mmCIF file of C-alpha atoms and ligand atoms in Angstrom:
data_model
loop_
_atom_site.group_PDB
_atom_site.id
_atom_site.type_symbol
_atom_site.label_atom_id
_atom_site.label_comp_id
_atom_site.label_asym_id
_atom_site.label_seq_id
_atom_site.Cartn_x
_atom_site.Cartn_y
_atom_site.Cartn_z
ATOM 1 C CA MET A 1 71.874 96.682 107.000
ATOM 2 C CA MET A 2 72.536 99.570 109.350
ATOM 3 C CA ARG A 3 75.526 99.065 111.606
ATOM 4 C CA GLU A 4 75.185 99.719 115.318
ATOM 5 C CA PRO A 5 77.726 102.296 116.449
ATOM 6 C CA ARG A 6 79.738 100.983 119.362
ATOM 7 C CA GLU A 7 80.809 103.354 122.058
ATOM 8 C CA SER A 8 84.036 101.981 123.428
ATOM 9 C CA ARG A 9 87.783 102.438 123.258
ATOM 10 C CA SER A 10 89.158 104.593 120.455
ATOM 11 C CA GLU A 11 90.603 101.641 118.509
ATOM 12 C CA GLU A 12 87.105 100.176 118.295
ATOM 13 C CA ARG A 13 85.439 103.206 116.792
ATOM 14 C CA VAL A 14 83.245 102.575 113.763
ATOM 15 C CA ASN A 15 85.040 103.240 110.477
ATOM 16 C CA LEU A 16 82.617 105.318 108.383
ATOM 17 C CA LEU A 17 84.824 104.880 105.309
ATOM 18 C CA ASP A 18 84.267 101.121 105.381
ATOM 19 C CA MET A 19 80.554 101.607 104.646
ATOM 20 C CA LEU A 20 78.540 102.419 101.534
ATOM 21 C CA PRO A 21 77.193 105.993 101.459
ATOM 22 C CA ALA A 22 73.595 104.897 102.145
ATOM 23 C CA GLU A 23 74.693 102.773 105.094
ATOM 24 C CA ALA A 24 76.852 105.566 106.508
ATOM 25 C CA GLU A 25 74.014 108.065 106.175
ATOM 26 C CA ALA A 26 71.473 105.765 107.867
ATOM 27 C CA THR A 27 73.914 105.067 110.703
ATOM 28 C CA LEU A 28 74.692 108.760 111.147
ATOM 29 C CA ARG A 29 71.040 109.786 110.983
ATOM 30 C CA ALA A 30 70.213 107.402 113.823
ATOM 31 C CA PHE A 31 73.242 108.660 115.745
ATOM 32 C CA ALA A 32 72.276 112.317 115.236
ATOM 33 C CA THR A 33 68.721 111.699 116.401
ATOM 34 C CA ALA A 34 69.917 109.758 119.452
ATOM 35 C CA ASN A 35 72.225 112.649 120.324
ATOM 36 C CA GLY A 36 69.662 115.439 119.989
ATOM 37 C CA GLU A 37 71.010 116.684 116.659
ATOM 38 C CA ARG A 38 68.975 117.217 113.495
ATOM 39 C CA PRO A 39 68.926 114.266 111.049
ATOM 40 C CA PHE A 40 70.158 116.342 108.084
ATOM 41 C CA ARG A 41 73.564 116.485 109.778
ATOM 42 C CA ALA A 42 74.065 112.910 108.543
ATOM 43 C CA ALA A 43 74.093 114.000 104.891
ATOM 44 C CA GLN A 44 76.529 116.794 105.764
ATOM 45 C CA VAL A 45 78.963 114.281 107.247
ATOM 46 C CA VAL A 46 78.581 111.906 104.282
ATOM 47 C CA GLN A 47 79.337 114.745 101.855
ATOM 48 C CA HIS A 48 82.656 115.250 103.656
ATOM 49 C CA LEU A 49 83.576 111.567 103.561
ATOM 50 C CA TRP A 50 83.957 111.249 99.790
ATOM 51 C CA SER A 51 82.620 113.925 97.423
ATOM 52 C CA SER A 52 84.059 116.894 99.294
ATOM 53 C CA PRO A 53 86.396 115.140 101.709
ATOM 54 C CA ARG A 54 87.734 116.502 104.971
ATOM 55 C CA ALA A 55 90.851 115.089 106.591
ATOM 56 C CA SER A 56 89.143 114.529 109.947
ATOM 57 C CA LEU A 57 85.769 114.730 111.633
ATOM 58 C CA ASP A 58 87.026 117.821 113.434
ATOM 59 C CA ASP A 59 87.686 119.475 110.055
ATOM 60 C CA MET A 60 83.952 119.304 109.224
ATOM 61 C CA THR A 61 83.539 122.816 110.499
ATOM 62 C CA GLY A 62 80.002 123.206 109.147
ATOM 63 C CA LEU A 63 78.916 120.940 112.005
ATOM 64 C CA PRO A 64 78.463 122.169 115.582
ATOM 65 C CA SER A 65 81.686 121.578 117.529
ATOM 66 C CA ALA A 66 79.930 119.592 120.281
ATOM 67 C CA PHE A 67 78.497 117.243 117.639
ATOM 68 C CA ARG A 68 81.925 116.848 116.028
ATOM 69 C CA GLU A 69 83.375 115.873 119.396
ATOM 70 C CA ARG A 70 80.577 113.372 119.967
ATOM 71 C CA LEU A 71 81.089 111.915 116.476
ATOM 72 C CA ALA A 72 84.816 111.463 117.087
ATOM 73 C CA GLU A 73 84.112 109.465 120.239
ATOM 74 C CA VAL A 74 82.172 106.873 118.271
ATOM 75 C CA PHE A 75 83.346 107.041 114.643
ATOM 76 C CA GLU A 76 86.631 107.306 112.767
ATOM 77 C CA ILE A 77 87.667 108.237 109.213
ATOM 78 C CA PRO A 78 91.221 106.860 109.005
ATOM 79 C CA ARG A 79 93.760 108.417 106.650
ATOM 80 C CA LEU A 80 96.179 106.400 104.541
ATOM 81 C CA ALA A 81 99.617 107.563 105.679
ATOM 82 C CA LEU A 82 101.577 109.160 102.842
ATOM 83 C CA SER A 83 105.019 107.575 102.725
ATOM 84 C CA THR A 84 106.395 109.003 99.465
ATOM 85 C CA ARG A 85 105.140 111.439 96.831
ATOM 86 C CA GLN A 86 106.976 111.770 93.513
ATOM 87 C CA ARG A 87 106.150 114.070 90.614
ATOM 88 C CA SER A 88 107.383 113.590 87.051
ATOM 89 C CA VAL A 89 108.036 116.391 84.531
ATOM 90 C CA ASP A 90 104.763 115.623 82.707
ATOM 91 C CA GLY A 91 102.782 116.179 85.922
ATOM 92 C CA THR A 92 102.177 112.511 86.703
ATOM 93 C CA GLU A 93 102.327 111.931 90.451
ATOM 94 C CA LYS A 94 103.026 108.696 92.285
ATOM 95 C CA PHE A 95 101.919 108.253 95.886
ATOM 96 C CA LEU A 96 103.131 105.488 98.165
ATOM 97 C CA PHE A 97 100.785 104.940 101.112
ATOM 98 C CA ARG A 98 101.651 103.024 104.279
ATOM 99 C CA LEU A 99 98.751 101.050 105.723
ATOM 100 C CA ALA A 100 98.119 100.483 109.424
ATOM 101 C CA ASP A 101 99.787 97.052 109.366
ATOM 102 C CA GLY A 102 102.905 98.371 107.592
ATOM 103 C CA GLU A 103 102.008 97.211 104.070
ATOM 104 C CA HIS A 104 102.547 99.744 101.276
ATOM 105 C CA ILE A 105 100.422 100.428 98.204
ATOM 106 C CA GLU A 106 100.888 102.675 95.177
ATOM 107 C CA THR A 107 98.497 105.149 93.590
ATOM 108 C CA VAL A 108 99.317 107.106 90.425
ATOM 109 C CA ALA A 109 97.589 110.299 89.257
ATOM 110 C CA ILE A 110 97.939 110.979 85.516
ATOM 111 C CA PRO A 111 96.777 114.411 84.259
ATOM 112 C CA ASP A 112 95.730 114.886 80.629
ATOM 113 C CA GLY A 113 94.248 118.298 79.914
ATOM 114 C CA SER A 114 91.069 118.602 81.963
ATOM 115 C CA ARG A 115 91.123 114.885 82.795
ATOM 116 C CA LEU A 116 92.805 113.289 85.768
ATOM 117 C CA THR A 117 93.090 109.519 85.638
ATOM 118 C CA LEU A 118 93.795 107.778 88.908
ATOM 119 C CA CYS A 119 95.395 104.358 88.885
ATOM 120 C CA ILE A 120 94.537 102.631 92.167
ATOM 121 C CA SER A 121 95.573 99.422 93.932
ATOM 122 C CA SER A 122 93.204 96.675 95.057
ATOM 123 C CA GLN A 123 95.681 94.369 96.815
ATOM 124 C CA ALA A 124 98.979 94.704 98.690
ATOM 125 C CA GLY A 125 101.214 92.706 96.373
ATOM 126 C CA CYS A 126 99.737 90.234 93.917
ATOM 127 C CA ALA A 127 99.612 86.464 93.652
ATOM 128 C CA LEU A 128 99.432 86.244 89.856
ATOM 129 C CA GLN A 129 103.145 86.757 89.159
ATOM 130 C CA CYS A 130 102.881 88.093 85.591
ATOM 131 C CA SER A 131 106.437 87.896 84.300
ATOM 132 C CA PHE A 132 106.683 91.583 83.276
ATOM 133 C CA CYS A 133 105.362 92.982 86.565
ATOM 134 C CA ALA A 134 107.323 94.242 89.579
ATOM 135 C CA THR A 135 104.289 93.819 91.866
ATOM 136 C CA GLY A 136 103.977 90.173 90.855
ATOM 137 C CA ALA A 137 107.616 89.603 91.828
ATOM 138 C CA MET A 138 106.824 90.928 95.344
ATOM 139 C CA GLY A 139 104.315 88.178 96.016
ATOM 140 C CA PHE A 140 100.934 88.551 97.672
ATOM 141 C CA ALA A 141 100.516 90.193 101.089
ATOM 142 C CA ARG A 142 96.770 90.696 101.509
ATOM 143 C CA ASN A 143 93.551 92.013 100.020
ATOM 144 C CA LEU A 144 92.812 95.679 100.654
ATOM 145 C CA ARG A 145 89.703 96.655 102.570
ATOM 146 C CA LEU A 146 87.010 98.880 101.099
ATOM 147 C CA PHE A 147 88.249 102.004 102.881
ATOM 148 C CA GLU A 148 91.813 101.346 101.712
ATOM 149 C CA ILE A 149 90.788 101.127 98.036
ATOM 150 C CA ALA A 150 88.285 104.006 97.925
ATOM 151 C CA GLY A 151 90.583 105.815 100.362
ATOM 152 C CA GLN A 152 93.180 106.224 97.607
ATOM 153 C CA VAL A 153 90.722 108.449 95.725
ATOM 154 C CA ARG A 154 89.923 110.351 98.914
ATOM 155 C CA GLU A 155 93.598 110.872 99.714
ATOM 156 C CA THR A 156 94.336 112.095 96.197
ATOM 157 C CA ILE A 157 91.625 114.741 96.492
ATOM 158 C CA LEU A 158 92.918 115.766 99.937
ATOM 159 C CA LEU A 159 96.544 115.905 98.746
ATOM 160 C CA THR A 160 96.085 117.543 95.334
ATOM 161 C CA GLY A 161 92.769 119.385 95.628
ATOM 162 C CA GLN A 162 91.779 117.744 92.334
ATOM 163 C CA LYS A 163 88.995 115.231 91.811
ATOM 164 C CA PRO A 164 89.855 112.374 89.440
ATOM 165 C CA THR A 165 87.696 112.072 86.323
ATOM 166 C CA ASN A 166 88.674 108.471 85.556
ATOM 167 C CA ILE A 167 89.611 105.547 87.773
ATOM 168 C CA VAL A 168 91.507 102.479 86.596
ATOM 169 C CA PHE A 169 92.345 99.445 88.735
ATOM 170 C CA MET A 170 95.831 99.102 87.285
ATOM 171 C CA GLY A 171 97.857 99.666 90.442
ATOM 172 C CA MET A 172 98.941 96.813 92.677
ATOM 173 C CA GLY A 173 96.851 93.649 92.587
ATOM 174 C CA GLU A 174 94.234 91.972 90.422
ATOM 175 C CA PRO A 175 90.839 93.542 91.271
ATOM 176 C CA LEU A 176 88.813 90.441 90.409
ATOM 177 C CA MET A 177 90.772 88.549 93.074
ATOM 178 C CA ASN A 178 89.394 90.977 95.687
ATOM 179 C CA TRP A 179 85.860 91.392 94.375
ATOM 180 C CA LYS A 180 84.373 91.475 97.882
ATOM 181 C CA ALA A 181 85.975 94.903 98.431
ATOM 182 C CA VAL A 182 86.165 96.080 94.806
ATOM 183 C CA ASP A 183 82.401 95.692 94.230
ATOM 184 C CA PRO A 184 81.389 98.170 97.002
ATOM 185 C CA THR A 185 84.267 100.427 95.935
ATOM 186 C CA LEU A 186 82.613 100.725 92.506
ATOM 187 C CA THR A 187 79.386 101.759 94.251
ATOM 188 C CA ILE A 188 81.219 104.496 96.183
ATOM 189 C CA LEU A 189 82.945 105.674 92.999
ATOM 190 C CA ASN A 190 79.642 105.976 91.089
ATOM 191 C CA ASP A 191 77.213 107.015 93.829
ATOM 192 C CA PRO A 192 76.410 110.774 93.784
ATOM 193 C CA SER A 193 76.707 110.629 97.597
ATOM 194 C CA GLY A 194 80.109 108.992 97.134
ATOM 195 C CA PHE A 195 82.606 110.345 94.600
ATOM 196 C CA GLY A 196 79.985 110.699 91.863
ATOM 197 C CA ILE A 197 82.342 109.600 89.095
ATOM 198 C CA GLY A 198 80.124 108.338 86.270
ATOM 199 C CA SER A 199 80.433 104.814 84.942
ATOM 200 C CA ARG A 200 80.625 104.248 81.201
HETATM 201 S S1 SF4 B 301 99.516 93.382 89.548
HETATM 202 FE FE1 SF4 B 301 98.536 92.913 87.581
HETATM 203 S S2 SF4 B 301 100.220 92.706 86.103
HETATM 204 FE FE2 SF4 B 301 101.126 92.595 88.182
HETATM 205 S S3 SF4 B 301 101.221 90.396 88.665
HETATM 206 FE FE3 SF4 B 301 99.267 91.154 89.454
HETATM 207 S S4 SF4 B 301 97.763 90.808 87.801
HETATM 208 FE FE4 SF4 B 301 99.836 90.637 86.902
#
């Protein structure tokens, strides 16, 4: 279902990263047409959400500047704030992201030749309390939203310039306990208009 963009205060802008690629493109196509811009601009924006991400709408410099300004009045593409970045001698990098409500989540990028495996989180904390696990000892804070899970892949590309080849849900949380957000995340990961990372 296409979401109606709301034109109101900045904190109520529509989060494009909380949509599936097809939904975002349909919403943007309607927005472009309503604002006198050509419909193909929608696909250009979608390309810069996931597959070739830009840090902000204003950074999508292939779009006319007036259209970028109009987009930013109605839509948002929130970043995950980088709190800590650590790199080990073997090239593995650990990112700690701070979410808007102050919760923190971990993402780990593990290089192996031409492959880059990204270990992402699906929950802040975890309720399952496996005895060997530090996250389990923290307890459960909340489920992550779609844009916070897929956003870890987006942030990694923005921060490292490298696109992951493999994704594993072995960060914080049990993904099956947050299936409502993990299911659409898998669509974004696989969709050629999303990250285009093939399933196997
Ligand atoms: S994060 Fe994974 S290993 Fe840790 S407590 Fe939760 S389910 Fe168990």
